[in-house]
Coordinates of C-alpha atoms and ligand atoms in Angstrom, one line a residue:
M69 CA -0.1 0.0 0.0
E70 CA 2.7 2.5 0.9
T71 CA 4.7 1.6 -1.6
W72 CA 1.6 2.2 -4.3
F73 CA 1.1 5.5 -2.9
F74 CA 4.9 6.3 -3.1
I75 CA 4.7 5.4 -6.8
I76 CA 1.7 7.3 -7.5
V77 CA 2.8 10.5 -5.7
S78 CA 6.0 10.7 -7.6
L79 CA 4.6 10.2 -10.6
C80 CA 2.1 12.9 -10.1
V81 CA 5.4 15.0 -9.0
S82 CA 7.1 14.3 -12.2
A83 CA 4.5 14.9 -14.4
L84 CA 3.9 18.0 -12.1
V85 CA 7.2 19.1 -13.1
S86 CA 7.4 18.1 -16.4
S87 CA 4.3 20.2 -17.8
I88 CA 5.8 23.4 -15.6
F89 CA 9.3 22.7 -17.7
K90 CA 7.1 22.5 -21.2
L91 CA 5.2 25.5 -19.4
F92 CA 8.7 27.5 -19.9
K93 CA 10.4 25.4 -22.3
K94 CA 10.6 28.0 -25.5
N95 CA 8.2 26.7 -28.6
L96 CA 11.1 27.2 -31.3
P97 CA 9.8 27.3 -34.7
P98 CA 9.4 23.8 -36.5
G99 CA 12.1 22.5 -38.8
P100 CA 13.9 19.3 -39.5
P101 CA 16.5 17.3 -36.9
I102 CA 19.3 18.4 -35.4
L103 CA 22.5 18.2 -38.1
P104 CA 25.4 17.1 -36.3
L105 CA 28.6 19.4 -36.4
V106 CA 29.8 17.6 -39.1
G107 CA 26.6 18.7 -41.5
D108 CA 27.8 22.1 -40.4
L109 CA 30.7 20.8 -43.1
I110 CA 28.8 19.7 -45.8
W111 CA 26.4 22.6 -45.5
L112 CA 28.5 25.1 -45.7
R113 CA 29.8 23.7 -49.2
R114 CA 26.7 23.7 -50.4
P115 CA 25.9 26.6 -53.2
V116 CA 22.8 28.6 -51.7
S117 CA 21.1 27.8 -55.0
E118 CA 21.2 24.2 -52.9
L119 CA 20.1 25.7 -50.0
E120 CA 17.4 27.4 -51.7
F121 CA 15.7 24.7 -53.2
I122 CA 15.8 22.5 -50.0
L123 CA 14.1 25.4 -47.9
R124 CA 11.3 25.7 -50.7
R125 CA 10.9 21.6 -49.8
L126 CA 11.0 22.4 -46.1
R127 CA 8.6 24.9 -46.7
T128 CA 5.8 22.8 -47.8
R129 CA 6.2 20.6 -44.7
Y130 CA 7.1 22.9 -42.2
G131 CA 5.2 26.2 -43.0
P132 CA 6.6 30.1 -43.9
L133 CA 8.6 30.0 -40.5
M134 CA 11.2 27.1 -39.8
M135 CA 14.6 27.0 -38.0
L136 CA 17.2 24.7 -39.2
R137 CA 20.0 24.0 -36.8
I138 CA 23.4 23.5 -37.9
G139 CA 26.1 22.0 -35.0
R140 CA 25.5 24.7 -32.7
R141 CA 24.0 27.4 -34.9
K142 CA 20.2 28.1 -35.3
L143 CA 19.2 29.4 -38.9
V144 CA 15.4 30.3 -39.0
F145 CA 13.5 31.4 -42.2
I146 CA 11.0 33.3 -43.2
A147 CA 8.6 32.6 -46.1
S148 CA 5.4 34.9 -45.0
H149 CA 5.1 38.1 -45.8
S150 CA 3.0 39.1 -42.6
L151 CA 5.6 37.7 -40.4
A152 CA 7.8 39.7 -42.8
H153 CA 6.9 43.1 -41.7
R154 CA 6.3 41.9 -38.1
A155 CA 10.1 40.9 -37.6
L156 CA 11.5 43.7 -40.1
I157 CA 9.3 46.9 -39.4
Q158 CA 7.3 45.9 -36.0
H159 CA 10.3 44.3 -34.2
G160 CA 12.8 46.2 -36.1
G161 CA 15.0 46.9 -33.0
V162 CA 15.2 43.3 -32.3
F163 CA 15.8 41.9 -36.1
S164 CA 18.6 44.3 -37.2
D165 CA 21.6 42.9 -35.9
R166 CA 24.3 41.3 -38.2
P167 CA 26.0 37.7 -37.0
A168 CA 29.8 38.4 -36.6
P169 CA 31.7 38.5 -39.7
L170 CA 33.0 35.6 -41.5
F171 CA 37.0 34.7 -40.8
T172 CA 37.5 35.4 -44.6
S173 CA 36.2 38.7 -45.2
K174 CA 37.8 39.8 -41.6
I175 CA 41.4 38.3 -41.8
S176 CA 43.3 40.9 -39.4
N177 CA 42.2 41.1 -36.1
R178 CA 40.7 44.2 -35.9
T179 CA 37.1 44.8 -36.1
L180 CA 36.0 45.0 -39.5
K181 CA 34.4 48.5 -40.4
E182 CA 31.6 47.8 -42.8
I183 CA 28.2 48.8 -42.7
S184 CA 26.6 45.5 -44.1
S185 CA 28.3 43.6 -41.7
A186 CA 28.6 45.9 -38.6
A187 CA 26.7 45.6 -35.3
Y188 CA 23.5 47.2 -35.2
G189 CA 25.0 50.0 -32.8
P190 CA 26.5 53.7 -32.9
T191 CA 29.3 52.6 -35.6
W192 CA 27.0 51.1 -38.0
R193 CA 24.5 54.4 -37.5
L194 CA 27.1 56.6 -38.5
L195 CA 28.6 54.7 -41.6
R196 CA 25.3 53.9 -42.5
R197 CA 24.1 57.7 -42.3
N198 CA 27.2 59.4 -43.7
L199 CA 26.6 57.0 -47.0
A200 CA 22.8 57.5 -47.1
Q201 CA 22.9 61.4 -46.2
E202 CA 26.1 62.4 -48.1
I203 CA 25.8 60.0 -51.1
L204 CA 22.7 58.2 -51.5
H205 CA 20.3 61.1 -50.5
P206 CA 18.5 62.3 -53.4
A207 CA 19.3 66.0 -53.3
R208 CA 22.9 64.8 -53.9
F209 CA 22.2 62.9 -57.3
K210 CA 21.9 65.8 -59.3
S211 CA 25.5 66.3 -59.0
Y212 CA 26.3 62.9 -60.7
S213 CA 24.6 63.6 -63.2
S214 CA 27.4 64.5 -65.6
S215 CA 29.1 61.0 -64.7
R216 CA 26.1 59.3 -65.7
R217 CA 25.5 61.2 -68.6
W218 CA 29.4 60.4 -69.8
V219 CA 29.2 56.7 -68.8
L220 CA 25.8 56.2 -70.9
S221 CA 27.7 58.0 -73.9
M222 CA 30.6 55.6 -73.1
L223 CA 28.0 52.2 -73.1
V224 CA 26.1 53.6 -76.2
N225 CA 29.1 53.6 -78.1
R226 CA 30.5 50.4 -77.2
L227 CA 27.2 49.0 -78.1
L228 CA 27.6 49.9 -81.2
D229 CA 30.6 48.5 -82.0
A230 CA 30.1 45.7 -81.0
S231 CA 26.8 45.5 -83.2
K232 CA 29.1 46.5 -86.0
S233 CA 31.3 43.3 -85.4
E234 CA 28.8 40.7 -84.4
I235 CA 25.1 39.8 -85.4
S236 CA 24.1 39.9 -81.9
V237 CA 25.9 41.5 -78.6
R238 CA 26.1 39.5 -75.4
V239 CA 25.4 42.8 -73.6
M240 CA 26.4 41.9 -69.8
D241 CA 29.9 42.6 -69.8
H242 CA 29.0 46.3 -71.2
F243 CA 26.5 46.6 -68.1
Q244 CA 29.0 45.4 -65.8
Y245 CA 31.6 47.6 -66.8
A246 CA 29.3 50.7 -67.4
M247 CA 28.0 50.3 -63.4
F248 CA 32.0 50.0 -62.5
C249 CA 32.6 53.5 -64.3
L250 CA 29.7 55.2 -62.4
L251 CA 30.3 53.4 -59.0
V252 CA 34.0 54.3 -59.2
N253 CA 33.3 57.4 -60.3
M254 CA 31.3 58.7 -57.1
C255 CA 33.5 57.0 -54.9
F256 CA 37.0 58.6 -56.0
G257 CA 35.5 61.5 -57.8
E258 CA 37.8 60.9 -60.6
K259 CA 36.9 59.6 -64.3
L260 CA 39.6 56.9 -64.4
Q261 CA 41.1 55.2 -67.3
E262 CA 39.9 52.1 -68.7
K263 CA 42.6 50.0 -67.8
Q264 CA 42.2 51.6 -63.7
I265 CA 38.8 50.7 -63.9
K266 CA 39.4 47.0 -65.6
G267 CA 42.1 46.4 -62.7
I268 CA 39.6 47.3 -59.9
E269 CA 36.9 45.0 -61.7
S270 CA 39.0 42.3 -61.5
V271 CA 39.7 42.0 -58.1
Q272 CA 36.6 43.1 -56.6
R273 CA 35.2 40.4 -58.7
G274 CA 37.4 37.8 -58.0
L275 CA 36.8 38.6 -54.2
L276 CA 33.1 38.6 -54.7
L277 CA 32.9 35.2 -57.0
G278 CA 35.8 33.5 -55.0
F279 CA 33.1 33.4 -52.3
P280 CA 32.0 30.1 -52.2
R281 CA 35.4 28.7 -52.6
F282 CA 37.1 30.6 -49.6
N283 CA 34.1 29.8 -47.8
V284 CA 35.6 26.2 -46.9
L285 CA 37.9 28.0 -44.7
N286 CA 35.6 29.7 -42.6
F287 CA 34.4 26.0 -40.5
W288 CA 37.3 25.8 -38.9
P289 CA 40.5 28.6 -39.5
A290 CA 43.1 27.3 -38.4
L291 CA 42.9 23.6 -39.6
G292 CA 41.3 25.0 -42.9
K293 CA 44.2 27.5 -43.3
I294 CA 46.6 24.3 -43.4
I295 CA 44.2 22.0 -45.4
F296 CA 43.2 24.1 -48.0
R297 CA 46.7 26.2 -48.5
K298 CA 46.8 27.3 -52.0
R299 CA 43.2 28.6 -51.5
W300 CA 44.5 30.5 -48.2
K301 CA 47.5 31.9 -50.0
E302 CA 44.7 32.9 -53.2
L303 CA 42.3 34.5 -51.0
I304 CA 45.6 36.7 -49.0
Q305 CA 47.2 37.7 -52.5
L306 CA 43.7 38.8 -53.7
R307 CA 43.7 41.2 -50.6
K308 CA 46.7 42.3 -51.5
E309 CA 46.4 42.7 -55.2
Q310 CA 43.0 44.9 -53.8
E311 CA 45.0 47.2 -51.9
N312 CA 47.0 47.7 -55.0
V313 CA 44.8 48.9 -57.1
L314 CA 42.4 50.7 -54.2
L315 CA 44.9 52.5 -52.0
P316 CA 47.0 54.6 -54.4
L317 CA 43.2 56.1 -55.8
I318 CA 42.4 56.7 -52.0
R319 CA 45.6 58.4 -51.1
S320 CA 45.6 60.2 -54.7
R321 CA 42.1 61.9 -53.8
L322 CA 42.7 62.3 -50.5
K323 CA 46.4 64.7 -51.1
R324 CA 43.9 66.6 -54.0
I325 CA 41.1 67.4 -51.4
S326 CA 43.5 68.9 -48.7
E327 CA 45.4 70.8 -51.4
H328 CA 42.4 72.1 -53.1
Q329 CA 40.3 72.3 -49.8
E330 CA 40.0 76.4 -50.3
D331 CA 38.3 75.8 -54.2
G332 CA 36.1 73.3 -52.5
A333 CA 36.2 69.7 -54.9
A334 CA 34.1 70.0 -57.8
V335 CA 31.9 66.8 -56.7
L336 CA 31.9 65.4 -53.7
A337 CA 32.8 61.4 -53.3
Y338 CA 32.5 59.1 -51.0
V339 CA 36.1 58.6 -49.8
D340 CA 35.7 62.6 -48.9
T341 CA 33.4 61.7 -46.5
L342 CA 35.3 58.9 -45.1
V343 CA 38.2 61.4 -43.7
N344 CA 36.7 63.1 -41.2
L345 CA 34.6 60.6 -39.3
I346 CA 35.4 60.3 -35.6
L347 CA 34.3 56.2 -34.6
P348 CA 31.9 56.7 -31.7
E349 CA 33.0 53.8 -29.8
E350 CA 36.6 54.1 -30.3
N351 CA 36.8 57.9 -30.6
R352 CA 39.4 58.0 -33.4
K353 CA 39.3 58.3 -37.2
L354 CA 39.2 55.8 -39.5
D355 CA 42.5 54.3 -41.0
E356 CA 43.5 53.5 -44.7
P357 CA 42.5 50.1 -44.9
E358 CA 39.2 50.9 -43.2
I359 CA 38.5 53.5 -45.6
M360 CA 39.7 51.0 -48.5
R361 CA 37.2 48.2 -47.2
L362 CA 34.3 50.8 -47.0
C363 CA 34.9 52.1 -50.8
S364 CA 35.1 48.1 -51.8
E365 CA 31.6 47.6 -49.8
F366 CA 29.8 50.5 -52.4
L367 CA 31.9 49.3 -55.3
A368 CA 30.7 45.5 -54.5
A369 CA 27.2 46.6 -53.0
G370 CA 26.2 49.4 -56.2
T371 CA 27.6 47.4 -58.9
D372 CA 26.6 44.0 -59.8
T373 CA 23.3 44.1 -58.1
T374 CA 22.0 47.0 -60.5
S375 CA 23.8 45.6 -63.4
T376 CA 22.2 42.3 -62.6
A377 CA 18.9 43.6 -62.4
L378 CA 19.7 45.5 -65.8
Q379 CA 20.5 42.4 -67.9
W380 CA 17.0 40.6 -66.7
I381 CA 15.2 44.0 -67.8
M382 CA 16.4 44.0 -71.1
A383 CA 16.1 40.4 -71.2
N384 CA 12.2 40.6 -70.6
L385 CA 12.1 43.9 -73.3
V386 CA 13.5 41.3 -76.0
K387 CA 11.5 38.7 -75.2
Y388 CA 8.0 40.5 -74.9
P389 CA 8.1 43.0 -78.2
H390 CA 5.3 44.3 -77.2
I391 CA 6.1 45.8 -73.9
Q392 CA 9.2 47.2 -75.3
A393 CA 7.2 48.4 -78.0
K394 CA 4.6 50.1 -75.5
L395 CA 7.9 51.2 -73.6
Y396 CA 9.1 53.0 -76.0
D397 CA 5.5 54.9 -77.6
E398 CA 5.6 55.9 -73.8
I399 CA 9.3 57.2 -74.4
T400 CA 8.5 59.3 -77.3
G401 CA 5.1 60.4 -75.9
V402 CA 7.1 62.6 -73.0
V403 CA 10.4 63.3 -75.2
G404 CA 9.6 63.4 -78.7
S405 CA 10.6 61.1 -81.9
S406 CA 13.9 59.5 -81.7
K407 CA 14.9 59.9 -85.1
S408 CA 16.6 62.8 -85.5
S409 CA 19.8 63.0 -87.1
Q410 CA 21.6 64.2 -83.3
L411 CA 22.0 61.6 -80.8
Q412 CA 20.1 63.1 -77.4
L413 CA 20.0 61.1 -73.9
I414 CA 17.0 61.5 -72.0
E415 CA 17.0 63.9 -69.2
E416 CA 16.6 62.5 -65.4
Q417 CA 13.7 65.1 -65.2
D418 CA 11.6 63.4 -67.9
L419 CA 12.1 60.1 -66.2
Q420 CA 9.4 60.8 -63.8
K421 CA 6.8 61.4 -66.2
M422 CA 7.1 57.5 -67.6
L423 CA 4.8 55.5 -65.2
Y424 CA 5.0 52.4 -67.6
L425 CA 8.8 52.6 -67.1
K426 CA 8.9 52.5 -63.7
A427 CA 6.6 50.0 -63.5
I428 CA 9.2 47.6 -65.6
V429 CA 11.6 48.4 -63.6
L430 CA 9.3 47.2 -60.5
E431 CA 8.0 44.2 -62.3
G432 CA 11.7 43.2 -63.2
L433 CA 12.5 43.3 -59.8
R434 CA 9.9 41.3 -58.4
R435 CA 10.1 38.7 -61.1
H436 CA 14.0 38.6 -60.8
P437 CA 15.3 40.2 -57.9
P438 CA 19.1 40.4 -57.6
G439 CA 19.4 38.5 -54.3
H440 CA 16.8 35.6 -53.5
F441 CA 18.0 36.2 -49.9
V442 CA 18.9 39.4 -48.0
L443 CA 22.1 39.9 -45.7
P444 CA 22.2 37.4 -43.0
H445 CA 20.2 38.9 -40.1
K446 CA 20.7 38.3 -36.1
V447 CA 18.3 39.3 -33.4
T448 CA 19.4 40.3 -30.0
Q449 CA 17.2 38.7 -27.6
D450 CA 14.9 35.8 -27.5
V451 CA 11.5 37.3 -29.5
E452 CA 8.4 36.0 -29.7
L453 CA 7.0 35.7 -33.4
D454 CA 3.5 33.9 -34.2
G455 CA 3.4 31.7 -31.4
Y456 CA 7.2 30.8 -31.6
M457 CA 10.3 31.8 -29.9
I458 CA 13.0 33.2 -31.9
P459 CA 16.3 32.5 -30.0
C460 CA 18.3 35.3 -28.8
N461 CA 21.6 35.1 -31.0
A462 CA 19.7 32.9 -34.1
T463 CA 20.5 34.2 -37.6
V464 CA 17.4 35.1 -39.3
N465 CA 16.8 35.3 -43.1
F466 CA 14.0 36.2 -45.6
M467 CA 13.1 34.2 -48.5
V468 CA 13.1 37.1 -51.2
A469 CA 12.6 35.3 -53.9
D470 CA 9.6 33.5 -52.8
L471 CA 7.8 36.3 -51.5
G472 CA 7.5 38.1 -54.7
W473 CA 6.3 34.7 -56.3
D474 CA 3.7 33.9 -53.9
P475 CA 0.1 33.4 -55.9
K476 CA -1.7 34.3 -52.7
V477 CA -0.2 38.0 -53.2
W478 CA 0.4 38.1 -56.9
K479 CA -2.0 36.9 -59.8
D480 CA 0.2 34.7 -62.6
P481 CA 3.6 35.3 -60.5
M482 CA 5.8 34.0 -62.7
E483 CA 4.4 36.1 -65.5
F484 CA 6.2 39.4 -66.8
K485 CA 3.4 42.2 -66.6
P486 CA 4.3 45.8 -65.8
E487 CA 0.8 46.6 -65.6
R488 CA 0.3 44.9 -62.3
F489 CA 2.4 48.4 -60.7
L490 CA 0.5 51.0 -63.0
A491 CA -2.8 51.5 -61.3
T492 CA -3.2 51.0 -57.6
S493 CA -6.7 51.1 -56.4
S494 CA -6.0 54.0 -54.5
G495 CA -3.6 55.8 -57.3
E496 CA -0.5 55.9 -55.2
A497 CA 2.7 55.1 -55.9
F498 CA 3.9 51.2 -55.3
D499 CA 5.9 51.5 -51.9
I500 CA 8.8 49.2 -52.1
T501 CA 10.1 50.0 -48.8
G502 CA 7.3 47.7 -47.4
N503 CA 7.1 50.4 -43.8
R504 CA 3.4 49.9 -44.2
E505 CA 2.7 46.5 -45.7
I506 CA 5.6 44.1 -47.7
K507 CA 4.5 42.8 -50.6
M508 CA 7.9 42.2 -52.2
M509 CA 11.4 42.9 -51.1
P510 CA 14.1 43.1 -53.4
F511 CA 15.9 45.9 -51.3
G512 CA 15.2 44.4 -47.9
A513 CA 12.9 46.3 -45.5
G514 CA 12.8 47.8 -42.1
R515 CA 16.5 49.5 -40.3
R516 CA 18.5 47.0 -42.6
I517 CA 16.9 47.9 -45.8
C518 CA 19.4 48.7 -49.0
P519 CA 20.6 52.5 -48.7
G520 CA 20.9 52.8 -51.8
L521 CA 17.6 52.0 -53.0
T522 CA 16.9 55.1 -54.6
L523 CA 19.6 55.3 -56.4
A524 CA 19.6 52.0 -58.0
L525 CA 15.7 52.9 -59.3
L526 CA 17.3 55.9 -61.0
H527 CA 19.8 54.1 -62.6
L528 CA 18.0 51.2 -64.1
E529 CA 15.4 53.7 -65.2
Y530 CA 17.9 56.0 -67.0
F531 CA 19.6 53.1 -68.3
V532 CA 16.7 51.1 -69.5
A533 CA 14.6 54.2 -70.8
N534 CA 18.0 55.9 -72.9
L535 CA 18.9 52.2 -74.3
I536 CA 15.2 51.3 -75.5
W537 CA 15.1 55.1 -76.6
I538 CA 17.8 54.4 -78.8
F539 CA 18.0 50.9 -79.5
E540 CA 15.3 48.9 -80.8
W541 CA 16.2 45.5 -79.0
I542 CA 15.4 42.0 -81.3
P543 CA 16.1 38.5 -80.1
E544 CA 19.0 36.7 -82.2
E545 CA 17.8 34.6 -85.0
G546 CA 16.0 31.5 -84.3
D547 CA 17.2 31.7 -80.7
H548 CA 14.7 32.4 -77.8
V549 CA 16.0 34.3 -74.6
D550 CA 16.3 32.3 -71.6
L551 CA 15.3 33.0 -68.7
T552 CA 16.8 30.4 -66.5
E553 CA 18.5 31.3 -63.6
K554 CA 21.9 30.8 -61.9
Q555 CA 23.0 31.2 -58.6
E556 CA 26.4 33.8 -58.4
F557 CA 27.1 36.4 -56.0
T558 CA 23.7 37.2 -57.5
T559 CA 21.2 35.7 -59.4
V560 CA 22.2 36.2 -63.0
M561 CA 20.9 34.2 -66.3
K562 CA 22.2 31.2 -66.8
N563 CA 22.9 32.2 -70.6
P564 CA 23.8 35.6 -70.5
L565 CA 21.8 37.8 -72.9
R566 CA 22.2 38.3 -76.5
A567 CA 20.3 40.1 -78.5
R568 CA 20.8 42.0 -82.1
I569 CA 20.7 45.8 -81.5
S570 CA 19.6 47.7 -84.3
P571 CA 19.8 51.9 -83.8
R572 CA 16.7 53.9 -84.1
I573 CA 18.6 57.0 -85.2
R574 CA 21.6 57.7 -87.4
I575 CA 24.1 58.4 -85.0
H576 CA 27.7 59.8 -86.6
Ligands
HEM77 C1 19.5 47.0 -58.0 C2 20.2 47.2 -57.1 C3 20.4 46.4 -55.5 C4 19.5 45.9 -54.8 C5 18.5 44.9 -55.3 C6 19.8 45.6 -53.2 C7 20.1 44.8 -52.5 C8 20.0 44.6 -51.1 C9 19.8 44.0 -50.3 C10 18.9 43.1 -50.4 C11 20.2 44.4 -49.2 C12 20.3 43.9 -47.5 C13 19.0 43.9 -46.8 C14 18.9 43.5 -44.8 O1 20.3 42.7 -45.1 O2 18.1 43.3 -45.0 C15 21.2 45.6 -49.3 C16 21.9 46.2 -48.8 C17 22.9 47.4 -48.6 N1 22.7 47.5 -49.8 FE1 21.9 47.7 -51.8 N2 21.1 46.5 -53.7 C18 21.1 47.4 -54.9 C19 22.3 48.6 -54.8 C20 22.8 49.2 -54.1 C21 23.2 50.2 -53.9 C22 23.3 51.4 -55.6 C23 24.3 50.7 -53.3 C24 25.1 51.9 -52.9 C25 25.9 52.5 -53.5 C26 23.7 49.6 -52.2 C27 24.3 49.7 -51.0 C28 23.9 49.0 -49.6 C29 24.6 48.8 -48.6 C30 25.4 49.9 -47.7 C31 23.8 47.8 -47.8 C32 24.0 47.1 -46.4 C33 22.8 48.0 -45.4 C34 23.0 47.7 -43.9 O3 23.6 46.4 -43.7 O4 22.9 48.3 -43.1 N3 22.9 48.9 -52.8 N4 21.0 45.5 -50.5
NAG78 C1 46.6 42.2 -33.9 O1 47.5 41.7 -34.5 C2 48.7 42.7 -34.3 C3 50.2 42.1 -34.9 O2 49.9 41.0 -35.8 C4 49.0 43.3 -32.9 O3 50.0 44.0 -32.6 C5 47.8 43.8 -32.3 O4 48.1 44.4 -30.9 C6 47.0 43.0 -32.5 N1 45.5 43.8 -32.3 C7 44.3 43.5 -31.4 C8 43.0 44.6 -31.0 O5 44.2 42.3 -30.9
NAG79 C1 24.8 35.4 -27.7 O1 26.1 35.9 -28.1 C2 26.9 36.5 -27.6 C3 28.0 37.2 -28.1 O2 28.7 35.8 -28.8 C4 27.2 35.5 -26.0 O3 28.1 36.8 -25.2 C5 26.1 35.5 -25.4 O4 26.4 34.4 -24.0 C6 25.0 34.6 -26.3 N1 23.9 34.4 -25.9 C7 23.2 33.3 -26.1 C8 21.6 33.3 -25.1 O5 23.5 32.4 -26.4

């Protein structure tokens, strides 16, 4: 009797204890079972496109909020518009940190000073505000318009030359080069020679595209440096080359600025704004390597993203001639016919009147966002989302492409239909920041939203409008435009666009 009583009581107590425990135990988002630590290494070597494919399969099983556990890391993925809005806008203060920078992007033992990887704090705020207000503010755009005109004329001439020697032109290299010229000019304030620009482009691209190869070093740096010795050396070499091309530019610019302080430099360049910043946490100025990394970040963030988007948009205009014709009609309606003998460029103020153009650019970013994810975010404390607990320090990312392709929000989501952005019922322009509601987020949303958003839209509108006004774009004979995607630093076309380019005007 006593024994029974004892057993029953202890069972009750343990049930009570475990239910109390459950009450306090965090209800983590659903996801597959924990992958063992070796999973870490296998996982790190997978290309992003494969990760995306796996996530889509997991999503059908676990829903739009899921958590993967790899070794000790917790990766949360969000694929719902309302949850993205709740996280990034409503709980913005908790969801805006970044995970510690990877070993391969750090290398030296100093903390890395970059906007995109900086922890959510005073240094990030200072650097971001400097870029956003001094360089990327719409009020500043006008001062770079001569540089845009210069780059556009150069691009037009290169396309003309290419179309004389080839029947169809592969355009991506020309787009990339044009964006590089633009951003290099905004960064260093000089119109550099082709050779110098190509030099910068080549190291920057080497570092970006080398990332998947170098990434294995991040798993266990001390060991990785020995096992992958060749890659390690290659990375050090690339960083050295980066210093060789960028540091002289920074030095010569700063020397000129200090010599000509009284005349006031003609156009403010990004480097100029960096020299006098005082880091709030360390109470000192940025040193040369730090200025270089910020310039490098500026180039990396603004070039391939924009040229990729430009290529996708042009590919759709080649593939769908009726959309191209409608855009051409809109343009001529605003600026008149281009069939005069003199090459004239569309000016920036004219773009404001071209609503179909704006719709095409937005549709391009929805259907083909250059990044299918944002940069990884980190939460700074335990936070509840949709009844689940996102644990402190978890990495959070958003399925950007899937948000733009969701049939619940977009009708016929896989089709290219710029009209969907034309007339919103309220008559207001589409809000791409997602502050009120997120329908797509090619630039992210909330406090970490891309600060280059307005500049990127201007670049896309300006180049698309002019390229369509000056040339007619015709599909390659007997071929179709292949819109298959391939994941690189950005999501590029697997078979880059080739098109016949026929000037609508007699140039020269
Ligand atoms: C079509 C072109 C572009 C696209 C699609 C794009 C997209 C993005 C995305 C998705 C993020 C990450 C947001 C997040 O982590 O939540 C980002 C961050 C960033 N972008 Fe862009 N971007 C573009 C052009 C530019 C340009 C032209 C610049 C500047 C010259 C720029 C500078 C930055 C910077 C500095 C960050 C880091 C922001 C931070 O961490 O606070 N981007 N961009
Ligand atoms: C970084 O390493 C250098 C030597 O390579 C050393 O002199 C310096 O004190 C280190 N700095 C920090 C912050 O650890
Ligand atoms: C989060 O990360 C920080 C820094 O790495 C660490 O000090 C802290 O203990 C972590 N918190 C949790 C709950 O894991």
